[in-house]
Amino acid sequence: MAFTDRSKIVRKHGGSTDRTEELLAGILIGSLIATLGMRNVLPTDALAPAIATLLFTLGAATAGFALLCRRNQARTNWLDVAGVLTFVGVAVSILIEPNQMVRLFTLSDQPD
């Protein structure tokens, strides 16, 4: 029977060498470490906008790197990582209240 003939099955050995999952986990852990560092430097109201800006910047840098990549599969993986970072940045920006943004851009001599 032709459908039980397994001699023509081609198996890939090793899998992908791009390490996309590890890259994304590393970027998110790096963002978490940067957030913990910024928590001691920035006021509490400025932390969420700074995190969102950090994630958008990392997403843009990853997309820029993906455009420089020559292999199509690696380019797709890098663009996926950039999209995830942008999505997480949008999710963090939802947590920003409008009052936080106003306080960031207005200069005031009054104490909080």
Short mmCIF file of N, CA and C in Angstrom, two decimals:
data_model
loop_
_atom_site.label_atom_id
_atom_site.label_comp_id
_atom_site.label_asym_id
_atom_site.label_seq_id
_atom_site.Cartn_x
_atom_site.Cartn_y
_atom_site.Cartn_z
N MET A 1 0.83 -1.18 0.00
CA MET A 1 0.00 0.00 0.00
C MET A 1 0.87 1.24 0.00
N ALA A 2 0.48 2.19 -0.80
CA ALA A 2 1.29 3.37 -1.00
C ALA A 2 1.28 4.31 0.21
N PHE A 3 0.16 4.38 0.91
CA PHE A 3 0.10 5.34 2.03
C PHE A 3 0.80 4.82 3.28
N THR A 4 1.18 3.58 3.32
CA THR A 4 1.93 3.06 4.47
C THR A 4 3.43 3.02 4.21
N ASP A 5 3.85 3.42 3.02
CA ASP A 5 5.27 3.43 2.69
C ASP A 5 5.93 4.63 3.36
N ARG A 6 6.80 4.37 4.31
CA ARG A 6 7.45 5.44 5.07
C ARG A 6 8.86 5.73 4.58
N SER A 7 9.24 5.19 3.48
CA SER A 7 10.61 5.39 3.00
C SER A 7 10.81 6.79 2.44
N LYS A 8 9.74 7.47 2.06
CA LYS A 8 9.87 8.80 1.46
C LYS A 8 9.63 9.93 2.46
N ILE A 9 9.53 9.61 3.71
CA ILE A 9 9.33 10.64 4.72
C ILE A 9 10.67 11.32 5.00
N VAL A 10 10.67 12.63 4.88
CA VAL A 10 11.88 13.40 5.13
C VAL A 10 11.71 14.07 6.49
N ARG A 11 12.65 13.84 7.37
CA ARG A 11 12.57 14.43 8.71
C ARG A 11 13.64 15.49 8.86
N LYS A 12 13.22 16.57 9.47
CA LYS A 12 14.18 17.64 9.75
C LYS A 12 14.83 17.35 11.09
N HIS A 13 16.13 17.51 11.12
CA HIS A 13 16.86 17.29 12.36
C HIS A 13 17.24 18.64 12.96
N GLY A 14 17.04 18.79 14.26
CA GLY A 14 17.53 19.97 14.94
C GLY A 14 16.52 21.09 15.08
N GLY A 15 15.63 21.28 14.14
CA GLY A 15 14.64 22.34 14.24
C GLY A 15 15.22 23.70 13.86
N SER A 16 14.57 24.73 14.31
CA SER A 16 14.95 26.09 13.96
C SER A 16 16.17 26.54 14.75
N THR A 17 17.04 27.28 14.10
CA THR A 17 18.22 27.81 14.77
C THR A 17 18.09 29.29 15.10
N ASP A 18 16.90 29.85 14.91
CA ASP A 18 16.72 31.28 15.12
C ASP A 18 16.58 31.67 16.58
N ARG A 19 16.09 30.74 17.41
CA ARG A 19 15.92 30.99 18.84
C ARG A 19 15.01 32.19 19.11
N THR A 20 13.89 32.24 18.43
CA THR A 20 12.98 33.36 18.57
C THR A 20 12.36 33.42 19.96
N GLU A 21 11.98 32.27 20.50
CA GLU A 21 11.35 32.27 21.82
C GLU A 21 12.33 32.75 22.88
N GLU A 22 13.57 32.32 22.78
CA GLU A 22 14.58 32.74 23.75
C GLU A 22 14.86 34.22 23.62
N LEU A 23 14.87 34.72 22.38
CA LEU A 23 15.10 36.13 22.14
C LEU A 23 13.99 36.98 22.76
N LEU A 24 12.75 36.57 22.54
CA LEU A 24 11.63 37.32 23.10
C LEU A 24 11.65 37.28 24.62
N ALA A 25 11.93 36.12 25.19
CA ALA A 25 12.02 36.03 26.65
C ALA A 25 13.15 36.90 27.19
N GLY A 26 14.27 36.93 26.51
CA GLY A 26 15.38 37.77 26.94
C GLY A 26 15.06 39.24 26.88
N ILE A 27 14.37 39.66 25.81
CA ILE A 27 14.00 41.07 25.68
C ILE A 27 13.01 41.46 26.77
N LEU A 28 12.04 40.60 27.05
CA LEU A 28 11.06 40.92 28.09
C LEU A 28 11.69 40.91 29.48
N ILE A 29 12.63 40.00 29.74
CA ILE A 29 13.33 40.01 31.03
C ILE A 29 14.20 41.25 31.14
N GLY A 30 14.84 41.65 30.06
CA GLY A 30 15.62 42.89 30.06
C GLY A 30 14.75 44.11 30.30
N SER A 31 13.55 44.11 29.72
CA SER A 31 12.60 45.21 29.96
C SER A 31 12.16 45.24 31.41
N LEU A 32 11.96 44.07 32.00
CA LEU A 32 11.57 44.00 33.41
C LEU A 32 12.69 44.53 34.30
N ILE A 33 13.93 44.18 34.00
CA ILE A 33 15.06 44.68 34.78
C ILE A 33 15.19 46.19 34.63
N ALA A 34 15.01 46.70 33.40
CA ALA A 34 15.05 48.15 33.19
C ALA A 34 13.92 48.85 33.92
N THR A 35 12.75 48.22 33.97
CA THR A 35 11.62 48.80 34.69
C THR A 35 11.91 48.87 36.18
N LEU A 36 12.49 47.82 36.74
CA LEU A 36 12.84 47.83 38.15
C LEU A 36 13.89 48.89 38.45
N GLY A 37 14.81 49.12 37.52
CA GLY A 37 15.80 50.17 37.69
C GLY A 37 15.19 51.56 37.59
N MET A 38 14.24 51.73 36.66
CA MET A 38 13.59 53.03 36.50
C MET A 38 12.66 53.36 37.66
N ARG A 39 12.18 52.33 38.34
CA ARG A 39 11.27 52.56 39.45
C ARG A 39 11.91 53.37 40.56
N ASN A 40 13.21 53.21 40.74
CA ASN A 40 13.92 53.97 41.77
C ASN A 40 14.30 55.37 41.33
N VAL A 41 14.32 55.62 40.03
CA VAL A 41 14.77 56.91 39.50
C VAL A 41 13.59 57.82 39.17
N LEU A 42 12.55 57.28 38.57
CA LEU A 42 11.42 58.07 38.11
C LEU A 42 10.31 58.14 39.16
N PRO A 43 9.51 59.20 39.11
CA PRO A 43 8.33 59.22 39.97
C PRO A 43 7.32 58.16 39.53
N THR A 44 6.43 57.80 40.41
CA THR A 44 5.47 56.73 40.14
C THR A 44 4.58 57.06 38.95
N ASP A 45 4.21 58.33 38.80
CA ASP A 45 3.34 58.72 37.69
C ASP A 45 4.02 58.58 36.33
N ALA A 46 5.32 58.66 36.30
CA ALA A 46 6.05 58.61 35.02
C ALA A 46 6.48 57.20 34.66
N LEU A 47 6.24 56.23 35.53
CA LEU A 47 6.76 54.88 35.27
C LEU A 47 6.03 54.19 34.12
N ALA A 48 4.71 54.22 34.10
CA ALA A 48 3.97 53.54 33.02
C ALA A 48 4.26 54.14 31.65
N PRO A 49 4.29 55.49 31.49
CA PRO A 49 4.67 56.02 30.17
C PRO A 49 6.10 55.66 29.77
N ALA A 50 7.01 55.58 30.74
CA ALA A 50 8.39 55.22 30.42
C ALA A 50 8.48 53.76 29.97
N ILE A 51 7.72 52.88 30.60
CA ILE A 51 7.72 51.47 30.21
C ILE A 51 7.15 51.32 28.80
N ALA A 52 6.04 52.01 28.53
CA ALA A 52 5.43 51.93 27.20
C ALA A 52 6.38 52.46 26.13
N THR A 53 7.06 53.56 26.43
CA THR A 53 8.04 54.12 25.49
C THR A 53 9.19 53.15 25.27
N LEU A 54 9.66 52.51 26.34
CA LEU A 54 10.73 51.52 26.22
C LEU A 54 10.32 50.36 25.32
N LEU A 55 9.10 49.86 25.52
CA LEU A 55 8.64 48.73 24.70
C LEU A 55 8.44 49.13 23.24
N PHE A 56 7.92 50.33 22.99
CA PHE A 56 7.77 50.80 21.61
C PHE A 56 9.14 50.97 20.95
N THR A 57 10.11 51.46 21.69
CA THR A 57 11.45 51.64 21.15
C THR A 57 12.10 50.30 20.83
N LEU A 58 11.96 49.34 21.74
CA LEU A 58 12.50 48.01 21.48
C LEU A 58 11.82 47.35 20.28
N GLY A 59 10.50 47.54 20.16
CA GLY A 59 9.78 47.00 19.01
C GLY A 59 10.25 47.61 17.70
N ALA A 60 10.47 48.93 17.71
CA ALA A 60 10.95 49.60 16.50
C ALA A 60 12.36 49.16 16.14
N ALA A 61 13.21 49.01 17.15
CA ALA A 61 14.59 48.55 16.88
C ALA A 61 14.60 47.12 16.35
N THR A 62 13.73 46.28 16.89
CA THR A 62 13.65 44.90 16.41
C THR A 62 13.12 44.85 14.98
N ALA A 63 12.14 45.69 14.66
CA ALA A 63 11.63 45.74 13.29
C ALA A 63 12.69 46.25 12.33
N GLY A 64 13.46 47.24 12.77
CA GLY A 64 14.56 47.73 11.94
C GLY A 64 15.60 46.67 11.68
N PHE A 65 15.91 45.88 12.71
CA PHE A 65 16.85 44.78 12.52
C PHE A 65 16.27 43.73 11.57
N ALA A 66 14.96 43.50 11.66
CA ALA A 66 14.33 42.51 10.78
C ALA A 66 14.42 42.95 9.32
N LEU A 67 14.34 44.24 9.07
CA LEU A 67 14.45 44.72 7.69
C LEU A 67 15.86 44.53 7.13
N LEU A 68 16.85 44.49 8.02
CA LEU A 68 18.22 44.26 7.58
C LEU A 68 18.54 42.79 7.37
N CYS A 69 17.71 41.92 7.90
CA CYS A 69 17.95 40.48 7.84
C CYS A 69 17.72 39.97 6.41
N ARG A 70 18.59 39.08 5.97
CA ARG A 70 18.52 38.59 4.59
C ARG A 70 17.60 37.38 4.41
N ARG A 71 17.52 36.50 5.42
CA ARG A 71 16.73 35.28 5.28
C ARG A 71 15.27 35.56 5.59
N ASN A 72 14.37 35.04 4.79
CA ASN A 72 12.95 35.32 4.94
C ASN A 72 12.37 34.74 6.22
N GLN A 73 12.77 33.53 6.61
CA GLN A 73 12.23 32.92 7.82
C GLN A 73 12.68 33.71 9.05
N ALA A 74 13.93 34.09 9.10
CA ALA A 74 14.43 34.87 10.23
C ALA A 74 13.78 36.24 10.26
N ARG A 75 13.56 36.84 9.09
CA ARG A 75 12.90 38.15 9.01
C ARG A 75 11.49 38.06 9.58
N THR A 76 10.78 37.00 9.23
CA THR A 76 9.42 36.82 9.75
C THR A 76 9.44 36.66 11.26
N ASN A 77 10.39 35.89 11.78
CA ASN A 77 10.48 35.71 13.23
C ASN A 77 10.79 37.02 13.94
N TRP A 78 11.72 37.81 13.41
CA TRP A 78 12.05 39.09 14.02
C TRP A 78 10.87 40.05 13.97
N LEU A 79 10.13 40.04 12.86
CA LEU A 79 8.96 40.91 12.77
C LEU A 79 7.87 40.46 13.74
N ASP A 80 7.76 39.15 13.97
CA ASP A 80 6.82 38.66 14.99
C ASP A 80 7.19 39.16 16.38
N VAL A 81 8.48 39.13 16.69
CA VAL A 81 8.94 39.62 17.99
C VAL A 81 8.66 41.13 18.11
N ALA A 82 8.90 41.87 17.04
CA ALA A 82 8.61 43.31 17.06
C ALA A 82 7.12 43.57 17.26
N GLY A 83 6.28 42.77 16.64
CA GLY A 83 4.84 42.92 16.82
C GLY A 83 4.40 42.61 18.24
N VAL A 84 4.99 41.59 18.85
CA VAL A 84 4.65 41.26 20.24
C VAL A 84 5.07 42.38 21.17
N LEU A 85 6.26 42.94 20.96
CA LEU A 85 6.72 44.04 21.81
C LEU A 85 5.81 45.27 21.66
N THR A 86 5.38 45.54 20.44
CA THR A 86 4.47 46.66 20.22
C THR A 86 3.13 46.40 20.88
N PHE A 87 2.65 45.18 20.79
CA PHE A 87 1.38 44.83 21.42
C PHE A 87 1.46 44.97 22.94
N VAL A 88 2.55 44.53 23.54
CA VAL A 88 2.72 44.68 24.98
C VAL A 88 2.82 46.16 25.35
N GLY A 89 3.48 46.95 24.51
CA GLY A 89 3.55 48.39 24.74
C GLY A 89 2.18 49.04 24.70
N VAL A 90 1.33 48.61 23.78
CA VAL A 90 -0.04 49.13 23.72
C VAL A 90 -0.81 48.71 24.96
N ALA A 91 -0.62 47.47 25.41
CA ALA A 91 -1.31 47.00 26.61
C ALA A 91 -0.87 47.80 27.84
N VAL A 92 0.39 48.14 27.93
CA VAL A 92 0.86 48.95 29.06
C VAL A 92 0.33 50.37 28.94
N SER A 93 0.25 50.89 27.72
CA SER A 93 -0.23 52.27 27.56
C SER A 93 -1.72 52.41 27.90
N ILE A 94 -2.45 51.30 27.89
CA ILE A 94 -3.85 51.36 28.31
C ILE A 94 -3.95 51.70 29.80
N LEU A 95 -2.94 51.31 30.56
CA LEU A 95 -2.93 51.55 32.00
C LEU A 95 -2.60 52.99 32.38
N ILE A 96 -2.18 53.80 31.41
CA ILE A 96 -1.80 55.18 31.69
C ILE A 96 -3.06 56.03 31.79
N GLU A 97 -3.18 56.75 32.87
CA GLU A 97 -4.31 57.66 33.04
C GLU A 97 -3.98 58.99 32.38
N PRO A 98 -4.99 59.71 31.90
CA PRO A 98 -4.72 61.00 31.25
C PRO A 98 -4.06 62.01 32.19
N ASN A 99 -4.36 61.95 33.47
CA ASN A 99 -3.74 62.87 34.42
C ASN A 99 -2.24 62.67 34.50
N GLN A 100 -1.79 61.43 34.34
CA GLN A 100 -0.35 61.16 34.36
C GLN A 100 0.34 61.83 33.18
N MET A 101 -0.28 61.78 32.03
CA MET A 101 0.32 62.40 30.85
C MET A 101 0.34 63.91 30.99
N VAL A 102 -0.72 64.49 31.54
CA VAL A 102 -0.77 65.94 31.72
C VAL A 102 0.32 66.38 32.69
N ARG A 103 0.50 65.64 33.77
CA ARG A 103 1.54 65.99 34.75
C ARG A 103 2.94 65.83 34.18
N LEU A 104 3.11 64.96 33.22
CA LEU A 104 4.43 64.80 32.61
C LEU A 104 4.81 65.98 31.73
N PHE A 105 3.84 66.56 31.05
CA PHE A 105 4.14 67.60 30.06
C PHE A 105 3.92 69.01 30.54
N THR A 106 3.37 69.20 31.71
CA THR A 106 3.19 70.57 32.23
C THR A 106 4.22 70.82 33.31
N LEU A 107 4.78 71.99 33.27
CA LEU A 107 5.74 72.38 34.31
C LEU A 107 5.00 73.15 35.38
N SER A 108 5.22 72.77 36.60
CA SER A 108 4.53 73.41 37.70
C SER A 108 5.51 73.63 38.84
N ASP A 109 5.40 74.78 39.49
CA ASP A 109 6.24 75.06 40.65
C ASP A 109 5.58 74.66 41.94
N GLN A 110 4.35 74.17 41.85
CA GLN A 110 3.63 73.78 43.03
C GLN A 110 4.08 72.40 43.47
N PRO A 111 4.20 72.20 44.80
CA PRO A 111 4.55 70.86 45.26
C PRO A 111 3.37 69.90 45.10
N ASP A 112 3.68 68.63 44.91
CA ASP A 112 2.62 67.63 44.72
C ASP A 112 1.95 67.32 45.97
#
